[in-house]
Coordinates of C-alpha atoms and ligand atoms in Angstrom, one line a residue:
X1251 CA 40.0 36.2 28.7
X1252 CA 40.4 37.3 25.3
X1253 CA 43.9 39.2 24.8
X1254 CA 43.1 41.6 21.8
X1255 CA 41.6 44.9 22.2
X1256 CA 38.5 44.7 19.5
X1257 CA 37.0 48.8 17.8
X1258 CA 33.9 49.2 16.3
X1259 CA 31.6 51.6 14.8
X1260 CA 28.4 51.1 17.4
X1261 CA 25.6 53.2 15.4
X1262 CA 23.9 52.7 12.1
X1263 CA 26.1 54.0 8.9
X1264 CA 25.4 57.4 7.5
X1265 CA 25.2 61.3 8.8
X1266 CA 23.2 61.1 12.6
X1267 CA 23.2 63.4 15.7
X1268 CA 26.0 61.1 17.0
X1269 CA 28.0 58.5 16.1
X1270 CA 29.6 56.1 19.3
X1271 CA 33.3 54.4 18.4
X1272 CA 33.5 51.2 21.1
X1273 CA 36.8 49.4 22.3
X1274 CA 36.8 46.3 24.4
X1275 CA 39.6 44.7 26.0
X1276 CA 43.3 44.7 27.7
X1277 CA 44.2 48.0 26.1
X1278 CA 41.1 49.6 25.6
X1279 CA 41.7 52.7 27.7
X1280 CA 45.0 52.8 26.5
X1281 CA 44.0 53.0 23.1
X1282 CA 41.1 56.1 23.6
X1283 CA 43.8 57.8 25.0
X1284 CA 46.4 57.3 22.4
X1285 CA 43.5 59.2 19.9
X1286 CA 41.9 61.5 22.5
X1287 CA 43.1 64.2 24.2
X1288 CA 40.9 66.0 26.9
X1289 CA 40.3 69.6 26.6
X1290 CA 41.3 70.3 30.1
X1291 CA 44.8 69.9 31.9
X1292 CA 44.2 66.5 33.2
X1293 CA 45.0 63.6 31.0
X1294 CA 42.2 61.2 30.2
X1295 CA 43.4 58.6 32.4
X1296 CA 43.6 60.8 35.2
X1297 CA 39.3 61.0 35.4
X1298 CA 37.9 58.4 36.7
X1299 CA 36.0 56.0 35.4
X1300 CA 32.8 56.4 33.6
X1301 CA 33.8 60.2 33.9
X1302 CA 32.2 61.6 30.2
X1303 CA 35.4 63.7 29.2
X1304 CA 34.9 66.0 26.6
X1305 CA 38.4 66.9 24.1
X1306 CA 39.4 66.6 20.4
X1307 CA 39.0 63.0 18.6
X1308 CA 42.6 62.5 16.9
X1309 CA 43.0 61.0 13.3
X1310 CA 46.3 58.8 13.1
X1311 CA 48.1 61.5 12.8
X1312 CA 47.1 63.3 15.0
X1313 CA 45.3 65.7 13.3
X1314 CA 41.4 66.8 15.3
X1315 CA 39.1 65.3 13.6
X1316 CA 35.9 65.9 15.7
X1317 CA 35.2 67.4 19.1
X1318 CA 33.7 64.7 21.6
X1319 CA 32.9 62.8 24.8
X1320 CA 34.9 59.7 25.9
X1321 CA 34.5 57.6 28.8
X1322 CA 36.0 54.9 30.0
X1323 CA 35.0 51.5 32.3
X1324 CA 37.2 49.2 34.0
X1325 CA 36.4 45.4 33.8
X1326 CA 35.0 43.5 35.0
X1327 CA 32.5 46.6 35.2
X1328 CA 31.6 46.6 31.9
X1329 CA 29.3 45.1 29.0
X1330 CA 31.6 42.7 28.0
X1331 CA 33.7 42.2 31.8
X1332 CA 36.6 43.5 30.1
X1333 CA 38.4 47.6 29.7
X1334 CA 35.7 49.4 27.2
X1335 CA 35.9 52.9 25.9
X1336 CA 33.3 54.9 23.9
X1337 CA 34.2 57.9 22.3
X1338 CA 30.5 60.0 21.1
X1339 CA 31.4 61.6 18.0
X1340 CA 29.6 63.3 15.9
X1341 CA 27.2 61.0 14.0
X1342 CA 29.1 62.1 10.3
X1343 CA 30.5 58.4 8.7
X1344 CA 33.5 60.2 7.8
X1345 CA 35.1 61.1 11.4
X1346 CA 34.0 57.7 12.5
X1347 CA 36.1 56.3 9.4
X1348 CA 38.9 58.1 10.4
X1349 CA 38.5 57.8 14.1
X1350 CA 38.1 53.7 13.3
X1351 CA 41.4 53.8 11.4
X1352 CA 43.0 55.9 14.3
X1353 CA 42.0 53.1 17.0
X1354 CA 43.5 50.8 14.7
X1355 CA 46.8 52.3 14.2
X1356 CA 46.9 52.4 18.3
X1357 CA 46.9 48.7 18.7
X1358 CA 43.3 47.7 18.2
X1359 CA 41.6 45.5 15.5
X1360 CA 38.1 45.4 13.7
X1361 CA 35.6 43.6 16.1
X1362 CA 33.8 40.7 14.4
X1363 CA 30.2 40.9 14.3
X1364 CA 28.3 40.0 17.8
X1365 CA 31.9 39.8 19.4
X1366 CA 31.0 42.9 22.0
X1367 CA 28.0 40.9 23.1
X1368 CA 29.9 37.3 22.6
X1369 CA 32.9 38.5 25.0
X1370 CA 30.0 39.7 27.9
X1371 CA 29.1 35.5 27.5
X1372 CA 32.4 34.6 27.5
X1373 CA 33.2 37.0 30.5
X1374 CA 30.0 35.7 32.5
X1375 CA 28.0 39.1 32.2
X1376 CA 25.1 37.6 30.0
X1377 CA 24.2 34.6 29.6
X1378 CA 22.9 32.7 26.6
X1379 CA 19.2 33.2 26.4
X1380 CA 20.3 37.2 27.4
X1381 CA 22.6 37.6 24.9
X1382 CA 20.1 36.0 22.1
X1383 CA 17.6 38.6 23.8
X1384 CA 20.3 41.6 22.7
X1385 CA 20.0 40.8 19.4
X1386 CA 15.8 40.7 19.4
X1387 CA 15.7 43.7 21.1
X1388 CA 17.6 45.5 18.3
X1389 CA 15.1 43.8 15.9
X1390 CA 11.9 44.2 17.7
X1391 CA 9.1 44.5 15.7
X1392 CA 6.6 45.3 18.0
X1393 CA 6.0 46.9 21.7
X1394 CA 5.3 44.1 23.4
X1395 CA 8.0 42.5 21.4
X1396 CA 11.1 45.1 22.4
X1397 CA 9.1 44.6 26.6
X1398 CA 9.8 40.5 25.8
X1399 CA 13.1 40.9 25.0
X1400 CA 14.1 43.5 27.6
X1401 CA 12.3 41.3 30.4
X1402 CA 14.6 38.5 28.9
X1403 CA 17.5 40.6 28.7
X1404 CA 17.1 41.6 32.0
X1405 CA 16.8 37.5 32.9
X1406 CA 13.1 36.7 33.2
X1407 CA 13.3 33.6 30.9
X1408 CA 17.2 32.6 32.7
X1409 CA 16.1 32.8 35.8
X1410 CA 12.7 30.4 35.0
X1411 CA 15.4 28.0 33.3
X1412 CA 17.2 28.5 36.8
X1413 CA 14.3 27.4 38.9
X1414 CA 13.5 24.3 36.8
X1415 CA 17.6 23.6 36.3
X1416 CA 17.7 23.9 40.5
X1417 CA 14.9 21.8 41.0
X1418 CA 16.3 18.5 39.0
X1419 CA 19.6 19.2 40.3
X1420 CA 18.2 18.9 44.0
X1421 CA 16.9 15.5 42.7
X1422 CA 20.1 14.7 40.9
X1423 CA 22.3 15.4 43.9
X1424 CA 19.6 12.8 45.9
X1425 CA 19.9 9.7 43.7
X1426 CA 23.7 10.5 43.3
X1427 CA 24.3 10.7 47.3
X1428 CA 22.0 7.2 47.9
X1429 CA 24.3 6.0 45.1
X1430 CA 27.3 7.0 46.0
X1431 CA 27.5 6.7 49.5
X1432 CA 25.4 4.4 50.5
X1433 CA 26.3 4.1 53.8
X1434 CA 26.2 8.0 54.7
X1435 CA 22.5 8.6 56.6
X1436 CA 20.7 10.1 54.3
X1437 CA 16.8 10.7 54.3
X1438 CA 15.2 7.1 52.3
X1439 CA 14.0 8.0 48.8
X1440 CA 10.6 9.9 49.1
X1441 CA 9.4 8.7 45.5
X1442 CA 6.2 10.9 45.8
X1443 CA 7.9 13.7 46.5
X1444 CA 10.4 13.4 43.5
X1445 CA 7.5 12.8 41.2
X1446 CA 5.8 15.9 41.6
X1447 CA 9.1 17.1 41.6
X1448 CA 9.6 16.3 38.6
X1449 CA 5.8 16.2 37.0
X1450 CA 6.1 19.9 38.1
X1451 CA 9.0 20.8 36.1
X1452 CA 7.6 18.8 32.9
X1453 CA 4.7 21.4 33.7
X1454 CA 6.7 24.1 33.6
X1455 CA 8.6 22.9 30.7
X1456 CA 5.7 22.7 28.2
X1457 CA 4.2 26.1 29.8
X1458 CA 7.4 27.2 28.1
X1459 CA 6.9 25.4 25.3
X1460 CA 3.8 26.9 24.5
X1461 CA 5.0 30.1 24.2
X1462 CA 7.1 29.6 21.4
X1463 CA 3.8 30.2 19.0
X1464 CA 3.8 33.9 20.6
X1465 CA 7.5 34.2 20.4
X1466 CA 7.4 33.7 16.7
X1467 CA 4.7 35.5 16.5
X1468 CA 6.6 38.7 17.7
X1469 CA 8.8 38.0 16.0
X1470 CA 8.2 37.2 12.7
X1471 CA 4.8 39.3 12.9
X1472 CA 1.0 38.0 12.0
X1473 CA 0.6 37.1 7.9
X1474 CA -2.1 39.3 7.2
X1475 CA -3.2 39.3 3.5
X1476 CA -5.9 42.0 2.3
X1477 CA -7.9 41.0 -0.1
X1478 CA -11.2 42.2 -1.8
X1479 CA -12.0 42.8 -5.3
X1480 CA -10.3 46.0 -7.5
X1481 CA -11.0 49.4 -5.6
X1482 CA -11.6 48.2 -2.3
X1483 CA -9.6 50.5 -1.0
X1484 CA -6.8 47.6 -0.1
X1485 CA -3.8 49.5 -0.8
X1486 CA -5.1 52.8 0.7
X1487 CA -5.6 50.9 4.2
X1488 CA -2.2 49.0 4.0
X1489 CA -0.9 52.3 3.2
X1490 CA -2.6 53.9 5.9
X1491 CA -1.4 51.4 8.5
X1492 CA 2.0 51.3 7.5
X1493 CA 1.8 55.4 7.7
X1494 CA 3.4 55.5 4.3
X1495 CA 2.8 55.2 0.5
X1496 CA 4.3 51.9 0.0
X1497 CA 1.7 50.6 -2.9
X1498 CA 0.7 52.2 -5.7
X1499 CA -3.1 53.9 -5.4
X1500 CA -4.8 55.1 -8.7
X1501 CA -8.4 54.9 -9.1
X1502 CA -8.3 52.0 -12.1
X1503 CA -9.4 48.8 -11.0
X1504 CA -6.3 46.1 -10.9
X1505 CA -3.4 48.6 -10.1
X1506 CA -2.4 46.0 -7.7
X1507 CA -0.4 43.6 -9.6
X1508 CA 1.5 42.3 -7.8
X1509 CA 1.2 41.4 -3.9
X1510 CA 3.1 43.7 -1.8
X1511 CA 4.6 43.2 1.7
X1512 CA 4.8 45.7 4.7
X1513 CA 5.3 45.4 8.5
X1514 CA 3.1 47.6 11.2
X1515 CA 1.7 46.9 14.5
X1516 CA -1.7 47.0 14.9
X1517 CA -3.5 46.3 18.3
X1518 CA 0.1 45.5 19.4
X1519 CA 0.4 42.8 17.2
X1520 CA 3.0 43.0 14.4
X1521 CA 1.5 42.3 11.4
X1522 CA 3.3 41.3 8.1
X1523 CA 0.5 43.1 5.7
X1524 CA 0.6 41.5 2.3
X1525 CA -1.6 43.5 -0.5
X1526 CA -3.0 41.4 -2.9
X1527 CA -4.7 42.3 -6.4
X1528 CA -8.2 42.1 -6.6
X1529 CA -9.4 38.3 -6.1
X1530 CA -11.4 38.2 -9.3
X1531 CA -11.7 36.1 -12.6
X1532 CA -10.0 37.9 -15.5
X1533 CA -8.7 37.0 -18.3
X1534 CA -5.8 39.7 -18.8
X1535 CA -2.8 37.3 -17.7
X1536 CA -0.9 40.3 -16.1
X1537 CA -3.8 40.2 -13.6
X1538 CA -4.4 36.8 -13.8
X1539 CA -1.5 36.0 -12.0
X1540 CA -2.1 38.5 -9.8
X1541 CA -5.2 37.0 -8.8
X1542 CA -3.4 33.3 -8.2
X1543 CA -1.0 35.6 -6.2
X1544 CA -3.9 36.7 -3.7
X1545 CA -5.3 33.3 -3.2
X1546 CA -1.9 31.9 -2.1
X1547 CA -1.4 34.8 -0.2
X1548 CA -4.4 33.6 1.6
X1549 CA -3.3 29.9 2.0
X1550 CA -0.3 31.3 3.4
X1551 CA -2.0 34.0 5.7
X1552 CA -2.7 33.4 9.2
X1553 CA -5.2 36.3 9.2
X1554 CA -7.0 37.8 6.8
X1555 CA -8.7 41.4 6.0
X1556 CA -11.6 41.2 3.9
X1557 CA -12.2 44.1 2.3
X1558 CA -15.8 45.9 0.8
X1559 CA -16.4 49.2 -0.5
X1560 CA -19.4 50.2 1.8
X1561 CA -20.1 53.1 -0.5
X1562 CA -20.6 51.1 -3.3
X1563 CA -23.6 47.5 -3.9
X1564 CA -22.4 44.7 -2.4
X1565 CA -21.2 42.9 -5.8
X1566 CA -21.6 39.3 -6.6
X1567 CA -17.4 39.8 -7.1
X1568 CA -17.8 40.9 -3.4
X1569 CA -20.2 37.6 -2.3
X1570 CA -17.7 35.3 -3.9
X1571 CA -14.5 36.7 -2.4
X1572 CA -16.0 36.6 1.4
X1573 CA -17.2 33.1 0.5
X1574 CA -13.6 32.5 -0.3
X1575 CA -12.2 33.9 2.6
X1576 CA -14.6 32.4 5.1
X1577 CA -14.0 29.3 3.5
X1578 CA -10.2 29.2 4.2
X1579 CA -11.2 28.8 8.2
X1580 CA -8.7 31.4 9.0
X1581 CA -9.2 34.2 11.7
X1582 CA -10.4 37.1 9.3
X1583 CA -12.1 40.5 9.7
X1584 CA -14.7 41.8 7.4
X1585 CA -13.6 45.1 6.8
X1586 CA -16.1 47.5 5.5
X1587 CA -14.0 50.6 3.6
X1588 CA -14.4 54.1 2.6
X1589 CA -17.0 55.0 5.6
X1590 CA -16.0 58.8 4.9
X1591 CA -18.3 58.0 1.8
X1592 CA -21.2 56.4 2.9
X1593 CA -23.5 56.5 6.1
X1594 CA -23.8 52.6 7.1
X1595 CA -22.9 49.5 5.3
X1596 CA -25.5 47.7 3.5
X1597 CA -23.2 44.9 3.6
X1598 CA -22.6 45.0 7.3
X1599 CA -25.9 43.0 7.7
X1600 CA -24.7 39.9 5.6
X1601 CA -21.8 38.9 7.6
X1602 CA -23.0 36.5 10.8
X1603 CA -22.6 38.0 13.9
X1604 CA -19.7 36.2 14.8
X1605 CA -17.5 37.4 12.1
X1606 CA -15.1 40.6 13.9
X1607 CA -16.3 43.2 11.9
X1608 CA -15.6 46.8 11.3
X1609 CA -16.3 50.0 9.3
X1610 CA -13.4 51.7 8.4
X1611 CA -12.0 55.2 6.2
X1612 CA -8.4 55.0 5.5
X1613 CA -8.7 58.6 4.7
X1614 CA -9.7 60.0 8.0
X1615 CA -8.5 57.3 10.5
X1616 CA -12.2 56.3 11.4
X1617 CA -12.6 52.6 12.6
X1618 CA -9.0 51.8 12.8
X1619 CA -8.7 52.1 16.6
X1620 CA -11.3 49.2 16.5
X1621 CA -9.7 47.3 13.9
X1622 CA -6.5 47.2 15.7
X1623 CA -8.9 46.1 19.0
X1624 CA -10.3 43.4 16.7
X1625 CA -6.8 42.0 16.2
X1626 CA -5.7 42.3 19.4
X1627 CA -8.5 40.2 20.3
X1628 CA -7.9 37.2 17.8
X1629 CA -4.2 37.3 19.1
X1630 CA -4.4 37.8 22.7
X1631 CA -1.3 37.8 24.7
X1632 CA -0.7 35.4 27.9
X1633 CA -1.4 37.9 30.4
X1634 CA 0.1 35.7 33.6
X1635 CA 3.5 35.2 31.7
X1636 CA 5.7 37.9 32.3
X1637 CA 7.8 39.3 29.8
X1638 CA 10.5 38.0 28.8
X1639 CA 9.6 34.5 30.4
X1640 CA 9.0 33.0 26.6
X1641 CA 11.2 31.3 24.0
X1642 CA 12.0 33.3 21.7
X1643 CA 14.1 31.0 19.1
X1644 CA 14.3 27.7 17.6
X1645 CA 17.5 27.2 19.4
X1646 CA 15.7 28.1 22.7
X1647 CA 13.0 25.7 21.5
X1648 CA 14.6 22.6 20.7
X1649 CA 16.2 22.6 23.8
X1650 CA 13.3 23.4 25.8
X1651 CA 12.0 20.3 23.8
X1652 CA 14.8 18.0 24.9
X1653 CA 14.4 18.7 28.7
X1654 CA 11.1 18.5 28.2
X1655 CA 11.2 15.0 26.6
X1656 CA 14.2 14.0 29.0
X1657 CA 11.8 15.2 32.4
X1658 CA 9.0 13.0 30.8
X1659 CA 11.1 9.9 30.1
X1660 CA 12.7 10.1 34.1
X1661 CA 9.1 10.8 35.6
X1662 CA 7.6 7.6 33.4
X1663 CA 11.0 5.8 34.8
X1664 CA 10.4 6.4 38.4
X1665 CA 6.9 5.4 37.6
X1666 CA 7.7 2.2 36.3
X1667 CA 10.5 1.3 39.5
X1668 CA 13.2 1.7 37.5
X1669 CA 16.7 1.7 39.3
X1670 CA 17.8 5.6 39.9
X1671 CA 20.7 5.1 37.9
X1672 CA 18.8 5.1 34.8
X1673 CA 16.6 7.7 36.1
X1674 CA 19.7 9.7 36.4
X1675 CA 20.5 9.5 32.9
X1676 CA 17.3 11.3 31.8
X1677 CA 17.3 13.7 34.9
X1678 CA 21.2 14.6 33.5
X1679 CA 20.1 14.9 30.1
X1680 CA 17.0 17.2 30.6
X1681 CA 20.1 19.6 32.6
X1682 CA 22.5 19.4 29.8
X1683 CA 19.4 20.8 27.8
X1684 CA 18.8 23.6 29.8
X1685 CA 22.7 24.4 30.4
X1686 CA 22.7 24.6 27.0
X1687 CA 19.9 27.5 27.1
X1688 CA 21.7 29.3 29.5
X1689 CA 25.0 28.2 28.1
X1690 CA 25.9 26.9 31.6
X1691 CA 28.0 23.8 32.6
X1692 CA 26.8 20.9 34.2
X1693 CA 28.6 18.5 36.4
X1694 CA 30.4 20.7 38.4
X1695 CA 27.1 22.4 39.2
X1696 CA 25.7 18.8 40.2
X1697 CA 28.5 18.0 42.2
X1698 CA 28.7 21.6 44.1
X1699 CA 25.4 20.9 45.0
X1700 CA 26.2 17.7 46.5
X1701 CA 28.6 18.8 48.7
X1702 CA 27.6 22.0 49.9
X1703 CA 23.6 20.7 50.3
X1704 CA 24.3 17.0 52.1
X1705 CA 27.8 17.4 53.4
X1706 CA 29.0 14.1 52.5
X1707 CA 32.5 13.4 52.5
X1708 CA 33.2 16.3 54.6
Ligands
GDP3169 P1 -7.4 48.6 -4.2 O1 -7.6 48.3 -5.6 O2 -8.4 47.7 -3.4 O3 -6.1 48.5 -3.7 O4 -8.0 50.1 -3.9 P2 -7.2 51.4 -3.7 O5 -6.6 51.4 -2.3 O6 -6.2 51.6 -4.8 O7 -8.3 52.5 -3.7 C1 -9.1 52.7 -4.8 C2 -9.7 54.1 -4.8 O8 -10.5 54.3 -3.6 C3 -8.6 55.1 -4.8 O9 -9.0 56.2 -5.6 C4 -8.6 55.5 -3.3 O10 -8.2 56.9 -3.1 C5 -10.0 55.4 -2.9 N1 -10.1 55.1 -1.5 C6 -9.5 54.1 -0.8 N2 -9.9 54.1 0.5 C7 -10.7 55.2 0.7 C8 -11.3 55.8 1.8 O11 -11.3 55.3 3.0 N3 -12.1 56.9 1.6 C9 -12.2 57.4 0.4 N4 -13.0 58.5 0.2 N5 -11.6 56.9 -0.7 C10 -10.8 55.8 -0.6

């Protein structure tokens, strides 16, 4: 248990609806009530509980600086398993100032970043794949990227790591109780049985493994670079997707200078659009470098929009970029532009049917339901997996990895007739690599699990 009672503004800086000051710790409710005082005859300690009580927010001394709701929670009850308050303020940076500075002067200190969320793991309340999953909720990019992190938050991907941690442990606590007492009558080593134990758990190992691509996916979002030649329309769709004016439209071919970068979800899948200027030869260096901009945009992009004026010829400009684009051997989409101009692409009929293709005005909306289907379908998601059952993190990953690699060196071990002592080396390792996941111990689970499953030594 952590001694000092930690204060902190919750909510982003600047004016809001509300504003929430947090305590956590031994003198959490203490402290509230030092700098609150109820509206009502009953002091705030005297409501229970998680009783909202609404009074007057005191500055340090003692002046009302805000009318507001404060509640209590007793540990280990709480978020973090210790004494929290929240006061809801008004959402104006100044009374939170002031309210901060009041907390402080009544015994409490700044909390460090993370530290709310750090003391529930210390405190048992998360663990460690739930706590990471906090902090990728808050920076979800996506839909299906907050539902992955709530599902993990809520233990989806903890209590997978549980099944496959429970299921080497049961071996463990086998080889360790024909090692250890030898002479106890236990059932002889069923060395089929343990190696589809254990080829299982490899199984689901790399099943986990395999998520990672989506993980990152979510959460660093799809590189998608638009290209096409000047006055595609490449910055009116990214703009249009993105819902705002980020890049510069005009009507002069090569506005685009530079390459621009926005986030949006399309078809569910966060994309991280990167506007490009026209891919053309030129010999103004301005847009010269521009131009070497868009083709590494495209080495780096993991999809790509193709973009052609469908109200305008196909252009030989227009022949060479798709050549380009095709040629990269990236997922791309042939994205015919301005429909709202013209009846039906005559370029339409060049691409080969295999090639997702799709007419589109980012002036009226038209065709971008279909792109977004388009994408959806070049990045489907794992429909069996539930969410939150993915790694999300390289931290997550590299231990995944190591368990992985551990599982597969004991299973080739009992393969080979090697002694279970060495096969217990691997089997221990693969658990310290999950327990590190979870942030769980180890050998006290192994020999709980002993005890309590073969009642040796009783
Ligand atoms: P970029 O050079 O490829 O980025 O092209 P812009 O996005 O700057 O667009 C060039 C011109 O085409 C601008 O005048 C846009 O307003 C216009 N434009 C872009 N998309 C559309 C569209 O869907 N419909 C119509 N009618 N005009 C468009």
């Amino acid at each position: 248990m952590t001694a000092d009672t930690i204060a902190a503004i919750s909510t982003p800086w600047g004016p809001g609806a509300i504003g929430i000051l947090r305590l956590s710790g031994p003198e959490a409710a203490r402290v509230a009530e030092k700098c609150f005082k109820p509206l009502g005859h009953k002091g705030f300690l005297e409501h229970k509980p998680r009783e909202l009580v609404y009074g007057d927010l005191l500055d340090s001394g003692g002046e009302a600086i805000d009318r507001v709701l404060c509640a209590y929670s007793l540990g280990p009850n709480s978020y973090t398993g210790e004494d929290t308050a929240e006061l809801q303020c008004h959402g104006s940076p100044m009374v939170l100032a002031l309210g901060l500075e009041a907390l402080f002067a009544a015994g409490a200190r700044q909390a460090k970043a993370g530290e709310f969320t750090r003391r529930a793991f210390l405190n048992g309340r998360l663990d460690l794949a739930q706590a990471e999953a906090v902090g990728d909720l808050l920076e979800a990019q996506s839909r299906e990227g907050a539902r992955h992190a709530a599902g993990q938050l809520a233990g989806a991907l903890s209590r997978k790591i549980g099944d496959i941690y429970s299921a080497l442990v049961d071996v463990m606590a086998h080889f360790h109780a024909v090692l250890d007492y030898p002479d106890e009558d236990i059932d002889p080593f069923r060395l089929k049985e343990l190696e589809k134990v254990l080829a299982h758990q490899e199984g689901e190992l790399n099943a986990l493994l395999a998520s990672c691509g989506r993980g990152k996916l979510l959460r660093e979002g799809v590189a998608c670079a638009i290209v096409g030649r000047p006055n595609a329309g490449k910055s009116t769709l990214l703009n249009t997707l993105v819902g705002y004016d980020r890049a510069i439209v005009t009507d002069i071919p090569g506005t685009t200078r530079d390459t621009v970068e926005e986030r949006c979800e399309l078809g569910g899948v966060p994309l991280r659009l990167i506007d490009t200027a026209g891919l053309r030869d030129t010999a103004d260096p301005v847009e010269r470098l521009g131009v070497e901009r868009s083709r590494k945009a495209m080495e780096e992009a993991e999809l790509i929009f193709a973009v052609v004026d469908m109200s305008a010829d196909l252009t030989a400009e227009d022949q060479e970029m798709l050549q380009a684009v095709s040629e990269t051997g990236k997922p791309w989409v042939f994205v015919a532009s301005k429909k709202d101009l013209a009846e039906s692409s005559r370029s339409m009929g060049l691409i080969g049917g295999d090639t997702p293709s799709v007419e589109v005005s980012a002036l009226t909306g038209e065709g971008l339901d279909k792109l977004g289907t388009l994408v959806a379908e070049l990045f489907p998601r794992e429909e069996a997996a539930p969410y939150g059952q993915l790694l999300t993190n390289a931290r997550q990953e590299e231990a995944a990895r190591r368990a992985g690699e551990a599982v597969h060196r004991a299973l080739e071990a009992l393969q080979a007739g090697v002694t279970p002592d060495a096969l217990l080396t691997d089997v221990e390792e693969a658990l310290a690599a999950l327990g590190e996941l979870t942030g769980q111990s180890v050998r006290e689970d192994i020999t709980d699990r002993i005890f309590s499953k073969f009642c040796v030594g009783k």
